[in-house]
Coordinates of C-alpha atoms and ligand atoms in Angstrom, one line a residue:
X1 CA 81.3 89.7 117.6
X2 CA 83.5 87.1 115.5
X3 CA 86.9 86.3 116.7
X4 CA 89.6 87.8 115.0
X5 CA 92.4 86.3 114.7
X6 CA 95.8 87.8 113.5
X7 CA 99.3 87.0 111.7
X8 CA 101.0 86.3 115.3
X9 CA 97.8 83.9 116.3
X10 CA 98.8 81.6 113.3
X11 CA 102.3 81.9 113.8
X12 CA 102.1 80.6 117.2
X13 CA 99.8 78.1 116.3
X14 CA 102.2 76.6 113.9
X15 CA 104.9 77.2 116.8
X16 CA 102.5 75.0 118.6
X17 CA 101.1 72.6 116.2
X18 CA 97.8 73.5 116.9
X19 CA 95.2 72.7 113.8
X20 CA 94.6 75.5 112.0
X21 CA 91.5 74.5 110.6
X22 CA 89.9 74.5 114.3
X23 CA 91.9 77.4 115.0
X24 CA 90.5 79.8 112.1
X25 CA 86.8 77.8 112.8
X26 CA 84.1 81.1 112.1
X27 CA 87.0 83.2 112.9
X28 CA 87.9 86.1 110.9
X29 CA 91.1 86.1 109.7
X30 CA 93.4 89.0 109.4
X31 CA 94.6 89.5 105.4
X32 CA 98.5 88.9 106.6
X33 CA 96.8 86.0 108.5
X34 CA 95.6 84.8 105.4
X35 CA 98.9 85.1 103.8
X36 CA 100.7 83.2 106.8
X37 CA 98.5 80.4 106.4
X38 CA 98.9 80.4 102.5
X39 CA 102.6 80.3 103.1
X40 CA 102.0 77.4 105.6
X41 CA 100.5 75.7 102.9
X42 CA 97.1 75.3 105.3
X43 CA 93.5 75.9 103.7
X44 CA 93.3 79.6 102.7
X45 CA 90.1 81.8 103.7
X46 CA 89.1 82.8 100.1
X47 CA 87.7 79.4 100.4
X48 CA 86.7 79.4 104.3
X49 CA 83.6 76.7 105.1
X50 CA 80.5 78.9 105.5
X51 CA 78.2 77.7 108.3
X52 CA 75.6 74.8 107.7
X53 CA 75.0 72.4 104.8
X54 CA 78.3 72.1 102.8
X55 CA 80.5 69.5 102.6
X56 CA 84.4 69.0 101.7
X57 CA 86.5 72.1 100.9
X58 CA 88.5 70.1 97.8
X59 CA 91.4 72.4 97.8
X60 CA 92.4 75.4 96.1
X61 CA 94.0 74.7 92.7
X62 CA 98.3 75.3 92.9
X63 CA 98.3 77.4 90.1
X64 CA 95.9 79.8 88.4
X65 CA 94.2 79.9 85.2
X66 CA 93.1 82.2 83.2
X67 CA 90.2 82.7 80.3
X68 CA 93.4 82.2 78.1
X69 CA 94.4 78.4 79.3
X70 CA 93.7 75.6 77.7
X71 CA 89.9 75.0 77.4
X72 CA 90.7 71.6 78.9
X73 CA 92.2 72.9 81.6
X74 CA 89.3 74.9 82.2
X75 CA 87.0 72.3 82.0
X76 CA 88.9 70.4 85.0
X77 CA 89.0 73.2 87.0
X78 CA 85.3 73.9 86.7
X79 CA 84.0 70.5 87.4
X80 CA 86.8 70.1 90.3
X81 CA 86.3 69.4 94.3
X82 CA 86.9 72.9 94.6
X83 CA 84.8 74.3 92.4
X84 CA 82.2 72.2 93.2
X85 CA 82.8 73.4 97.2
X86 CA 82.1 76.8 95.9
X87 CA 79.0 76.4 93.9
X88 CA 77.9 74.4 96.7
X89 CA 78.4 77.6 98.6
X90 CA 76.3 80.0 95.8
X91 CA 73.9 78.0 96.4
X92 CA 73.9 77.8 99.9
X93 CA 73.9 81.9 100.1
X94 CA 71.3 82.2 97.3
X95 CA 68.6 79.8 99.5
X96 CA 69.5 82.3 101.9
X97 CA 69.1 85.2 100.6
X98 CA 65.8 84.1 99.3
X99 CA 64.4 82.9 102.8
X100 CA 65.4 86.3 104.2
X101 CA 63.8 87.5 101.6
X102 CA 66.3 89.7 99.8
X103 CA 65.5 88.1 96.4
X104 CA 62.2 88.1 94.8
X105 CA 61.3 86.1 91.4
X106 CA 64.5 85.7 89.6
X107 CA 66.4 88.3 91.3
X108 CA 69.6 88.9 92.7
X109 CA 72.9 87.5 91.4
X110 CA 76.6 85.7 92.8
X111 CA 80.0 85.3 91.3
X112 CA 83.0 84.0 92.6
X113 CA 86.5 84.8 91.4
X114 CA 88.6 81.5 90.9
X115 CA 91.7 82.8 88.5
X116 CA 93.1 85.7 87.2
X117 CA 90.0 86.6 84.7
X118 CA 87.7 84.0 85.2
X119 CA 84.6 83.8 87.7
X120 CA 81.8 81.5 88.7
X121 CA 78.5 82.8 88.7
X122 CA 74.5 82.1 89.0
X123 CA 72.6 81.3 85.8
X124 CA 69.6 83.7 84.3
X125 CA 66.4 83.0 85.3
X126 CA 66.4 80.8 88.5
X127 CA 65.2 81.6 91.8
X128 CA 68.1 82.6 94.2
X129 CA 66.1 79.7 96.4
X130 CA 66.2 76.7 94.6
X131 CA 69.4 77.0 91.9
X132 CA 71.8 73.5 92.1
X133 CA 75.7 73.5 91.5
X134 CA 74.9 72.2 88.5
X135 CA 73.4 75.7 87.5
X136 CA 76.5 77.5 87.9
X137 CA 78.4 79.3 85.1
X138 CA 81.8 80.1 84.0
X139 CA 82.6 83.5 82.7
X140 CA 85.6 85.7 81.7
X141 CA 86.1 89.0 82.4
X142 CA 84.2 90.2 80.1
X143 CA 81.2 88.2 80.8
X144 CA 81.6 86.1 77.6
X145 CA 80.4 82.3 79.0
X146 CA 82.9 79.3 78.8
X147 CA 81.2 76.4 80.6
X148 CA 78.1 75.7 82.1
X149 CA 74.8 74.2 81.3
X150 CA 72.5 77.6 81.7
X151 CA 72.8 80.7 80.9
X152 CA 75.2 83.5 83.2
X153 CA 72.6 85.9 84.6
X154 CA 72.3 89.3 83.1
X155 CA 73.6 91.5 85.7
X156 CA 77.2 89.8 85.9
X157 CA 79.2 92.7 84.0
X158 CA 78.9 94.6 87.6
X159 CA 80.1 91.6 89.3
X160 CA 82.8 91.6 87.3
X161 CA 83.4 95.3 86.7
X162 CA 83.9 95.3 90.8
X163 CA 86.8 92.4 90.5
X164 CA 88.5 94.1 87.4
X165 CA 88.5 97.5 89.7
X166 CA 88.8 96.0 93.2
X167 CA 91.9 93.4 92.8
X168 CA 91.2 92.2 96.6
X169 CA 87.5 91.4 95.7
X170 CA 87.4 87.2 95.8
X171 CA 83.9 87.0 95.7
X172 CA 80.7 89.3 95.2
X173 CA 76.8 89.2 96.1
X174 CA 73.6 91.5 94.9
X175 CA 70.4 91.2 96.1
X176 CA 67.5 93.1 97.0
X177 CA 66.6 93.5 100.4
X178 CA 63.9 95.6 101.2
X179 CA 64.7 98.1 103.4
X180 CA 67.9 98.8 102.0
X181 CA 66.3 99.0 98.9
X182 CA 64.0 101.4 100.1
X183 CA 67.0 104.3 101.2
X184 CA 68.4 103.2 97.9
X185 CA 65.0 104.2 96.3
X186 CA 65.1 107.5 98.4
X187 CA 68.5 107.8 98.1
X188 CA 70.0 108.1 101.3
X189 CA 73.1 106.9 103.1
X190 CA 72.6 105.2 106.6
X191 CA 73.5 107.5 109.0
X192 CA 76.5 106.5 111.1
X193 CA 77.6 106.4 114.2
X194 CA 75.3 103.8 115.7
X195 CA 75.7 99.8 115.8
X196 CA 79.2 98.9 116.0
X197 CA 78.9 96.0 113.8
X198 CA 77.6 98.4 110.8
X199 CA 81.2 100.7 111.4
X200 CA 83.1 97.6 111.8
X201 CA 82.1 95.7 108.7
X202 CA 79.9 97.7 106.3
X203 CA 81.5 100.9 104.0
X204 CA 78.4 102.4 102.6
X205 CA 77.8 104.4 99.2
X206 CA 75.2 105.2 96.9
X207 CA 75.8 104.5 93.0
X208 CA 73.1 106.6 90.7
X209 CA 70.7 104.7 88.9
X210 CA 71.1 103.4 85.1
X211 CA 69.7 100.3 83.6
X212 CA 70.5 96.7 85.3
X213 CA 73.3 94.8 83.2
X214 CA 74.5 98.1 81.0
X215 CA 78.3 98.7 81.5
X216 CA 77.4 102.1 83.1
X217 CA 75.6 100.6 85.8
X218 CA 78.6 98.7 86.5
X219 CA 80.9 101.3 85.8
X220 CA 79.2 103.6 88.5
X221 CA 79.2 101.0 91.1
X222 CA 83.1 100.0 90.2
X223 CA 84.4 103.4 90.9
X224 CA 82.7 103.1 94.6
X225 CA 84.4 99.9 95.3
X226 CA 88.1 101.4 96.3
X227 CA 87.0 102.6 100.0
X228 CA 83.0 101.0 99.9
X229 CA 82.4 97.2 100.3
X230 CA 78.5 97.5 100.1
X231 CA 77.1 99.6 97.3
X232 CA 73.9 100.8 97.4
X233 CA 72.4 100.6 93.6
X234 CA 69.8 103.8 93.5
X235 CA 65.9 102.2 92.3
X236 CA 67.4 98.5 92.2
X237 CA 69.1 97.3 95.2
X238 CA 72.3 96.2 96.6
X239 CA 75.9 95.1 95.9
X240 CA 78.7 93.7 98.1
X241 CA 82.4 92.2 98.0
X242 CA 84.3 90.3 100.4
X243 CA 88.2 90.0 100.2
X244 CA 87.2 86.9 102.1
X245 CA 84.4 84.6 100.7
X246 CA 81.2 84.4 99.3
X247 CA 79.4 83.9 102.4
X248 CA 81.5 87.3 103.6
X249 CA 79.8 88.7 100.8
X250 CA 76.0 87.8 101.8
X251 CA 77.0 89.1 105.3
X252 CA 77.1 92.6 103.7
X253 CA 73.3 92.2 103.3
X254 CA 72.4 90.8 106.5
X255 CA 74.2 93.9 108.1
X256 CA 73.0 96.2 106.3
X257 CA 69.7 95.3 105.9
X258 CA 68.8 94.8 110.0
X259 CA 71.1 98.2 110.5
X260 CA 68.6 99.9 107.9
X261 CA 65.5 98.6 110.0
X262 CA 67.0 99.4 113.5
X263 CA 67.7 103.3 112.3
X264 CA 64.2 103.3 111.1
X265 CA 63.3 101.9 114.1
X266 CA 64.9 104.6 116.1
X267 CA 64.1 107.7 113.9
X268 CA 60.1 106.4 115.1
X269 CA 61.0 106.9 118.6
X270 CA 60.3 110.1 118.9
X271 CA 63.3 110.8 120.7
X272 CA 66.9 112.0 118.9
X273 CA 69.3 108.4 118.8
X274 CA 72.4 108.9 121.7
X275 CA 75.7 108.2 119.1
X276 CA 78.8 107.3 119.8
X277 CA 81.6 109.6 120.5
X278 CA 84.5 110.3 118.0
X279 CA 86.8 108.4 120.8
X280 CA 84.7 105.5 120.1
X281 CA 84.1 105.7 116.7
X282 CA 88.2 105.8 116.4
X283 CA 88.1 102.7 118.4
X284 CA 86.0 100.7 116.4
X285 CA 87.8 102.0 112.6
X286 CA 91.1 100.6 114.1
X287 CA 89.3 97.5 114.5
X288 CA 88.4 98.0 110.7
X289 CA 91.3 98.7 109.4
X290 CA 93.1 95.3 111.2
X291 CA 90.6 93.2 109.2
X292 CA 91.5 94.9 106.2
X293 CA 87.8 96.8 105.7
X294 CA 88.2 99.9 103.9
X295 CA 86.3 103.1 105.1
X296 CA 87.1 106.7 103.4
X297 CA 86.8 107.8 107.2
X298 CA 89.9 105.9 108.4
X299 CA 93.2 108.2 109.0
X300 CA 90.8 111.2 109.9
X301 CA 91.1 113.3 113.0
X302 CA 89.2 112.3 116.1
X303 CA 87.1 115.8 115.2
X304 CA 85.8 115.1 111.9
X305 CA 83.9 112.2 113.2
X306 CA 80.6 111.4 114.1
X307 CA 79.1 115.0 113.2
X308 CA 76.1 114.5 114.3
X309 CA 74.5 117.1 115.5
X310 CA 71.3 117.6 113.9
X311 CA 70.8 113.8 113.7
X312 CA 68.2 112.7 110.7
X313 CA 68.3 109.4 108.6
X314 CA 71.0 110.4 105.8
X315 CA 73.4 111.9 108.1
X316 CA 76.9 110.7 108.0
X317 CA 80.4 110.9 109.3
X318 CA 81.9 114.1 107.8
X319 CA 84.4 113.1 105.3
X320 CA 86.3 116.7 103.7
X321 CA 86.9 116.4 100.1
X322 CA 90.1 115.4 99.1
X323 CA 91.4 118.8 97.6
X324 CA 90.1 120.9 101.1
X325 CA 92.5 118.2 103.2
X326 CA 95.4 120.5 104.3
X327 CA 98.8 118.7 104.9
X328 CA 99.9 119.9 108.0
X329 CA 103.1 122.2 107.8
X330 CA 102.5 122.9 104.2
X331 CA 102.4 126.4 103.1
X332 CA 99.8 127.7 100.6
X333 CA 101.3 129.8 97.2
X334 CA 99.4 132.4 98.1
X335 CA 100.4 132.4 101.9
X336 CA 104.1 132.6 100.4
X337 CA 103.5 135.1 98.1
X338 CA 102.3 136.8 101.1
X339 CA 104.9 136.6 103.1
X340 CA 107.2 137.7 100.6
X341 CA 105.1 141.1 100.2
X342 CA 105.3 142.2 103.4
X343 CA 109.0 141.3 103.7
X344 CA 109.8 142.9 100.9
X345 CA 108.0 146.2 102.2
X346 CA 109.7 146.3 105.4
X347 CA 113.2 145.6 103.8
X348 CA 112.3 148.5 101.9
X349 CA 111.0 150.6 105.0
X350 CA 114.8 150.0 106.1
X351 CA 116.9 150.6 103.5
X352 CA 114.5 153.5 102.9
Ligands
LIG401 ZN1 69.1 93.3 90.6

């Protein structure tokens, strides 16, 4: 596993004037790491160097823009060093995508977040395997297109959808990876319990199908992305979002998509999975919650964990309901009014 590295590992390394940038090297970084190193003034991780064939970071412009600057502004922010640095990196995560094979024909789709309403995404109509930076588009918030050579691709309203919903999403990924796909198809949830590195970095949901680049497609998937950061699109495919970076993002895929074939792998055994304990289940959702992952299962009791008895693929964690949560201490209305009956009978038993 990564190295994680926390608010009080970059504090002392300023202490200590060690370089940061070596420091937070394929390290993940803590969100109030993040911030410390922002504060620093240091490289942030929303633009963190994905491994292998990119070059120069350019650095994160001082002050943001908006789809309401000046057009001109715009324009310099979307052919800068930085920008550049990140469609180098959409197109470093599409060739990947495609030679894992998680894209086929013009598939799949990648937007970046780089101001308040404004994103950079892939064009229409190019293979996820062979786009340039030069590709890349710039749209608002509402997908309307303000720079860029090609056409935005079709799908980006969900893209978008899941930044306008999920403030802490900096960049976003879909794709469709096979397997996956295929319990999306089915329409069932990995079960849980199994690989740490699924429970660590992977919240799981399914959205129900509706047509690809509708508003209601993306509107399903956006009300998922509060406690999910992988989304599981029913007949299509896959979505993720990273409060890190694009590459983040991708890493969704990868982990879901090998989890998906190992639980396959294991439901052929012939012989039920072992699981891991609530204890360490606990254990590893602490480690989630320090890197800022969000999981509907984190803050429940040791007990409603891992209930998986009668293990089958589709079985998961056992989250209650939100209205059948109980708040310890709390008395019901109609517990009171109970009370009150019986006390009032046996005052009247007395005086009687
Ligand atoms: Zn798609």
């Amino acid at each position: 596993m990564k190295k994680v590295i926390s608010a009080k590992d970059v504090e002392e390394a300023i202490r200590k004037g060690v370089d940061l940038d070596a420091l937070t090297a394929g390290a993940i970084l803590t969100p109030s790491a993040k911030d410390v190193i922002r504060e620093h003034g240091g490289k942030t991780a929303s633009v963190a160097k994905p491994s292998g064939g990119v070059s120069g970071t350019g650095s994160e412009p001082s002050q943001q823009l908006s789809s309401k600057s000046p057009k001109g502004d715009l324009e310099d922010l979307f052919n800068s060093a930085y920008c550049q640095y990140l469609k180098e990196q959409i197109v470093d995560v599409g060739r990947r995508m495609w030679e894992r094979e998680y894209v086929d024909g013009n598939g799949g789709n990648i937007a970046i977040r780089v101001g308040e309403d404004i994103a950079v995404c892939t064009p229409t109509l190019v293979s996820k395997g062979f786009m340039k930076p030069e590709d890349m588009a710039l749209v608002d918030f509402e997908g309307n297109q303000i720079l860029g050579q090609k056409k935005r691709t079709s799908e980006i309203l969900m893209h978008l959808q899941i930044m306008k919903k999920q403030p802490r999403a900096v960049a976003t990924a879909h794709c469709h990876p096979p397997t996956s796909t295929g319990y999306a198809v089915a329409g069932i949830e990995p079960p849980t319990c199994m690989i740490p590195e699924f429970e660590v970095f992977s919240s799981v949901a399914i959205a129900p199908y509706r047509t690809p680049g509708t508003p209601e497609m993306g509107k399903l998937v956006a009300d998922l992305v509060d406690k999910h950061n992988t989304i599981l699109m029913a007949n299509h495919g896959v979505v993720s979002w990273s409060h890190n970076n694009v590459e983040d993002a991708y890493f969704k895929m990868e982990i879901l998509e090998a989890y998906c074939k190992t639980v396959l792998i294991a439901a052929q055994l012939g012989k039920e999975p072992n699981t891991m304990t609530p204890g360490q289940l606990k254990d590893l959702l602490a480690i989630k919650q320090n890197l800022g992952i969000p999981d509907p299962r984190i803050g429940l009791k040791e007990c409603e964990l891992c209930d998986n008895a009668e293990w089958r693929p589709g079985v998961t964690c056992a989250v209650p309901p939100k209205d059948e949560a109980t708040v310890s201490g709390e008395v019901s209305p109609e517990a009171e009014a109970a009370v009150k009956a019986i006390t009032d009978q046996i005052l009247q038993k007395l005086q009687g």
